[in-house]
C-alpha cells in the first residue's frame, strides 16, 4: 500500500517535495539536518496501542460477469470499528462454485489481515484483545454443511 502511494506521488508529482528540490539553499539544508536529527532521535519511539479489536468482512459475487465469468471479491478491515482498508477486485482465476469463490475471497482477506498485523506489529506496540474475527455472508463457506 505504501509502495503504491509512493509510486503514485512520483507519477503525479508531489508539489511539496518538488518545491524543495528546486534551487535548494542553506535554509533547505538546515531543514534536512533537523529532519535527520529527529529521525535519529525518534527511531526507537513507538505508539502504544493496546486492547485493539481487529475484524474483517469478506464477500464474493460468483461468476456474475457474463463476459469472462470471473467472480468479484469485496473486503473491508476494521480496527476498533473504524475501516482501515477496503477494496473490490476481480479474482485471478475462474471458480467452479460459489463456495470456491467465497473461499478465494476469504483467503485474500486473510492475507490482508496478516499484512496489516505485521505492519502494526512493526510500527507500534500492537496487542490484539482476541483473535481477529473474519466474517462472510455465505453460510456455506462459514461452515461446510
mmCIF file of C-alpha atoms in Angstrom:
data_model
loop_
_atom_site.group_PDB
_atom_site.id
_atom_site.type_symbol
_atom_site.label_atom_id
_atom_site.label_comp_id
_atom_site.label_asym_id
_atom_site.label_seq_id
_atom_site.Cartn_x
_atom_site.Cartn_y
_atom_site.Cartn_z
ATOM 1 C CA UNK A 1 0.000 0.000 0.000
ATOM 2 C CA UNK A 2 2.768 2.420 0.954
ATOM 3 C CA UNK A 3 4.729 1.467 -2.166
ATOM 4 C CA UNK A 4 1.696 2.172 -4.365
ATOM 5 C CA UNK A 5 1.226 5.529 -2.653
ATOM 6 C CA UNK A 6 4.857 6.477 -3.253
ATOM 7 C CA UNK A 7 4.680 5.390 -6.880
ATOM 8 C CA UNK A 8 1.506 7.440 -7.322
ATOM 9 C CA UNK A 9 3.189 10.501 -5.806
ATOM 10 C CA UNK A 10 6.155 10.059 -8.126
ATOM 11 C CA UNK A 11 3.957 9.673 -11.206
ATOM 12 C CA UNK A 12 1.575 12.521 -10.423
ATOM 13 C CA UNK A 13 4.229 14.706 -8.878
ATOM 14 C CA UNK A 14 4.208 15.703 -5.246
ATOM 15 C CA UNK A 15 4.282 19.524 -5.330
ATOM 16 C CA UNK A 16 5.712 19.847 -1.817
ATOM 17 C CA UNK A 17 8.825 17.737 -2.409
ATOM 18 C CA UNK A 18 9.448 19.181 -5.879
ATOM 19 C CA UNK A 19 9.175 22.687 -4.485
ATOM 20 C CA UNK A 20 12.014 21.939 -2.059
ATOM 21 C CA UNK A 21 14.288 20.361 -4.673
ATOM 22 C CA UNK A 22 14.166 23.396 -6.955
ATOM 23 C CA UNK A 23 17.081 25.734 -6.229
ATOM 24 C CA UNK A 24 17.932 24.458 -2.718
ATOM 25 C CA UNK A 25 19.661 26.818 -0.332
ATOM 26 C CA UNK A 26 21.113 26.908 3.166
ATOM 27 C CA UNK A 27 17.603 27.007 4.681
ATOM 28 C CA UNK A 28 16.739 23.737 2.964
ATOM 29 C CA UNK A 29 19.997 22.156 4.151
ATOM 30 C CA UNK A 30 19.281 23.196 7.756
ATOM 31 C CA UNK A 31 15.755 21.786 7.459
ATOM 32 C CA UNK A 32 17.150 18.494 6.169
ATOM 33 C CA UNK A 33 19.608 18.312 9.075
ATOM 34 C CA UNK A 34 16.761 18.919 11.559
ATOM 35 C CA UNK A 35 14.686 16.190 9.900
ATOM 36 C CA UNK A 36 17.571 13.704 10.031
ATOM 37 C CA UNK A 37 18.186 14.600 13.689
ATOM 38 C CA UNK A 38 14.520 13.979 14.503
ATOM 39 C CA UNK A 39 14.562 10.629 12.697
ATOM 40 C CA UNK A 40 17.729 9.600 14.544
ATOM 41 C CA UNK A 41 16.266 10.685 17.908
ATOM 42 C CA UNK A 42 12.858 9.060 17.437
ATOM 43 C CA UNK A 43 13.809 5.773 15.741
ATOM 44 C CA UNK A 44 13.176 3.778 18.946
ATOM 45 C CA UNK A 45 9.937 5.555 19.911
ATOM 46 C CA UNK A 46 6.679 3.706 19.294
ATOM 47 C CA UNK A 47 2.989 4.252 19.769
ATOM 48 C CA UNK A 48 1.411 2.067 22.419
ATOM 49 C CA UNK A 49 -1.982 0.936 21.185
ATOM 50 C CA UNK A 50 -3.453 -1.650 23.498
ATOM 51 C CA UNK A 51 -6.692 -3.605 23.535
ATOM 52 C CA UNK A 52 -7.273 -3.378 19.809
ATOM 53 C CA UNK A 53 -10.065 -5.392 18.220
ATOM 54 C CA UNK A 54 -9.489 -6.230 14.561
ATOM 55 C CA UNK A 55 -12.358 -7.528 12.407
ATOM 56 C CA UNK A 56 -12.884 -8.050 8.694
ATOM 57 C CA UNK A 57 -15.729 -8.713 6.281
ATOM 58 C CA UNK A 58 -15.388 -10.602 3.029
ATOM 59 C CA UNK A 59 -17.830 -11.308 0.226
ATOM 60 C CA UNK A 60 -17.717 -12.725 -3.290
ATOM 61 C CA UNK A 61 -20.045 -12.396 -6.262
ATOM 62 C CA UNK A 62 -19.846 -15.722 -8.092
ATOM 63 C CA UNK A 63 -19.377 -15.502 -11.895
ATOM 64 C CA UNK A 64 -21.663 -12.507 -12.293
ATOM 65 C CA UNK A 65 -19.707 -11.028 -15.209
ATOM 66 C CA UNK A 66 -21.129 -12.607 -18.370
ATOM 67 C CA UNK A 67 -18.068 -11.708 -20.456
ATOM 68 C CA UNK A 68 -15.380 -13.632 -18.597
ATOM 69 C CA UNK A 69 -17.272 -15.425 -15.763
ATOM 70 C CA UNK A 70 -14.690 -14.244 -13.224
ATOM 71 C CA UNK A 71 -16.030 -13.630 -9.733
ATOM 72 C CA UNK A 72 -15.706 -10.335 -7.878
ATOM 73 C CA UNK A 73 -14.369 -10.006 -4.320
ATOM 74 C CA UNK A 74 -15.062 -7.358 -1.744
ATOM 75 C CA UNK A 75 -13.323 -6.923 1.582
ATOM 76 C CA UNK A 76 -13.154 -4.422 4.408
ATOM 77 C CA UNK A 77 -10.927 -4.492 7.505
ATOM 78 C CA UNK A 78 -11.815 -2.664 10.718
ATOM 79 C CA UNK A 79 -9.674 -1.722 13.694
ATOM 80 C CA UNK A 80 -11.896 -0.860 16.654
ATOM 81 C CA UNK A 81 -14.896 -0.451 14.332
ATOM 82 C CA UNK A 82 -13.031 2.016 12.098
ATOM 83 C CA UNK A 83 -12.500 0.896 8.484
ATOM 84 C CA UNK A 84 -8.791 0.999 7.657
ATOM 85 C CA UNK A 85 -8.586 -0.919 4.366
ATOM 86 C CA UNK A 86 -11.194 -1.862 1.806
ATOM 87 C CA UNK A 87 -11.234 -2.941 -1.800
ATOM 88 C CA UNK A 88 -13.229 -4.614 -4.518
ATOM 89 C CA UNK A 89 -11.486 -6.599 -7.228
ATOM 90 C CA UNK A 90 -11.779 -9.405 -9.755
ATOM 91 C CA UNK A 91 -10.490 -12.795 -8.743
ATOM 92 C CA UNK A 92 -7.393 -14.014 -10.558
ATOM 93 C CA UNK A 93 -8.965 -17.287 -11.678
ATOM 94 C CA UNK A 94 -12.324 -18.719 -12.655
ATOM 95 C CA UNK A 95 -14.116 -20.516 -9.816
ATOM 96 C CA UNK A 96 -16.353 -23.511 -10.398
ATOM 97 C CA UNK A 97 -18.746 -22.878 -7.498
ATOM 98 C CA UNK A 98 -19.941 -20.114 -5.212
ATOM 99 C CA UNK A 99 -18.267 -21.867 -2.262
ATOM 100 C CA UNK A 100 -14.912 -21.844 -4.062
ATOM 101 C CA UNK A 101 -15.408 -18.175 -4.883
ATOM 102 C CA UNK A 102 -16.127 -17.392 -1.217
ATOM 103 C CA UNK A 103 -13.020 -19.312 -0.110
ATOM 104 C CA UNK A 104 -10.872 -17.342 -2.565
ATOM 105 C CA UNK A 105 -12.344 -14.108 -1.161
ATOM 106 C CA UNK A 106 -11.713 -15.259 2.420
ATOM 107 C CA UNK A 107 -8.124 -16.173 1.544
ATOM 108 C CA UNK A 108 -7.456 -12.736 0.054
ATOM 109 C CA UNK A 109 -8.970 -11.069 3.128
ATOM 110 C CA UNK A 110 -6.884 -13.246 5.453
ATOM 111 C CA UNK A 111 -3.747 -12.212 3.543
ATOM 112 C CA UNK A 112 -4.747 -8.562 4.002
ATOM 113 C CA UNK A 113 -5.227 -9.143 7.749
ATOM 114 C CA UNK A 114 -1.814 -10.781 8.087
ATOM 115 C CA UNK A 115 -0.193 -7.910 6.180
ATOM 116 C CA UNK A 116 -1.903 -5.329 8.400
ATOM 117 C CA UNK A 117 -0.957 -7.170 11.606
ATOM 118 C CA UNK A 118 2.693 -7.304 10.509
ATOM 119 C CA UNK A 119 2.734 -3.582 9.783
ATOM 120 C CA UNK A 120 1.095 -2.748 13.111
ATOM 121 C CA UNK A 121 3.497 -5.025 14.972
ATOM 122 C CA UNK A 122 6.466 -3.394 13.261
ATOM 123 C CA UNK A 123 5.317 0.210 13.706
ATOM 124 C CA UNK A 124 3.629 0.193 17.100
ATOM 125 C CA UNK A 125 3.377 -1.944 20.203
ATOM 126 C CA UNK A 126 0.350 -3.844 18.989
ATOM 127 C CA UNK A 127 -1.739 -6.063 21.266
ATOM 128 C CA UNK A 128 -4.877 -7.742 19.989
ATOM 129 C CA UNK A 129 -7.672 -8.259 22.500
ATOM 130 C CA UNK A 130 -8.592 -11.559 20.898
ATOM 131 C CA UNK A 131 -8.185 -13.420 17.668
ATOM 132 C CA UNK A 132 -9.138 -11.494 14.578
ATOM 133 C CA UNK A 133 -12.734 -12.071 13.503
ATOM 134 C CA UNK A 134 -13.227 -12.703 9.781
ATOM 135 C CA UNK A 135 -16.851 -12.643 8.649
ATOM 136 C CA UNK A 136 -18.541 -13.762 5.459
ATOM 137 C CA UNK A 137 -22.160 -13.555 4.346
ATOM 138 C CA UNK A 138 -22.406 -17.084 2.975
ATOM 139 C CA UNK A 139 -23.200 -19.897 5.395
ATOM 140 C CA UNK A 140 -21.778 -22.468 3.005
ATOM 141 C CA UNK A 141 -18.254 -21.061 3.408
ATOM 142 C CA UNK A 142 -18.586 -20.237 7.117
ATOM 143 C CA UNK A 143 -19.049 -23.917 7.925
ATOM 144 C CA UNK A 144 -19.189 -26.584 5.250
ATOM 145 C CA UNK A 145 -22.575 -28.234 5.567
#
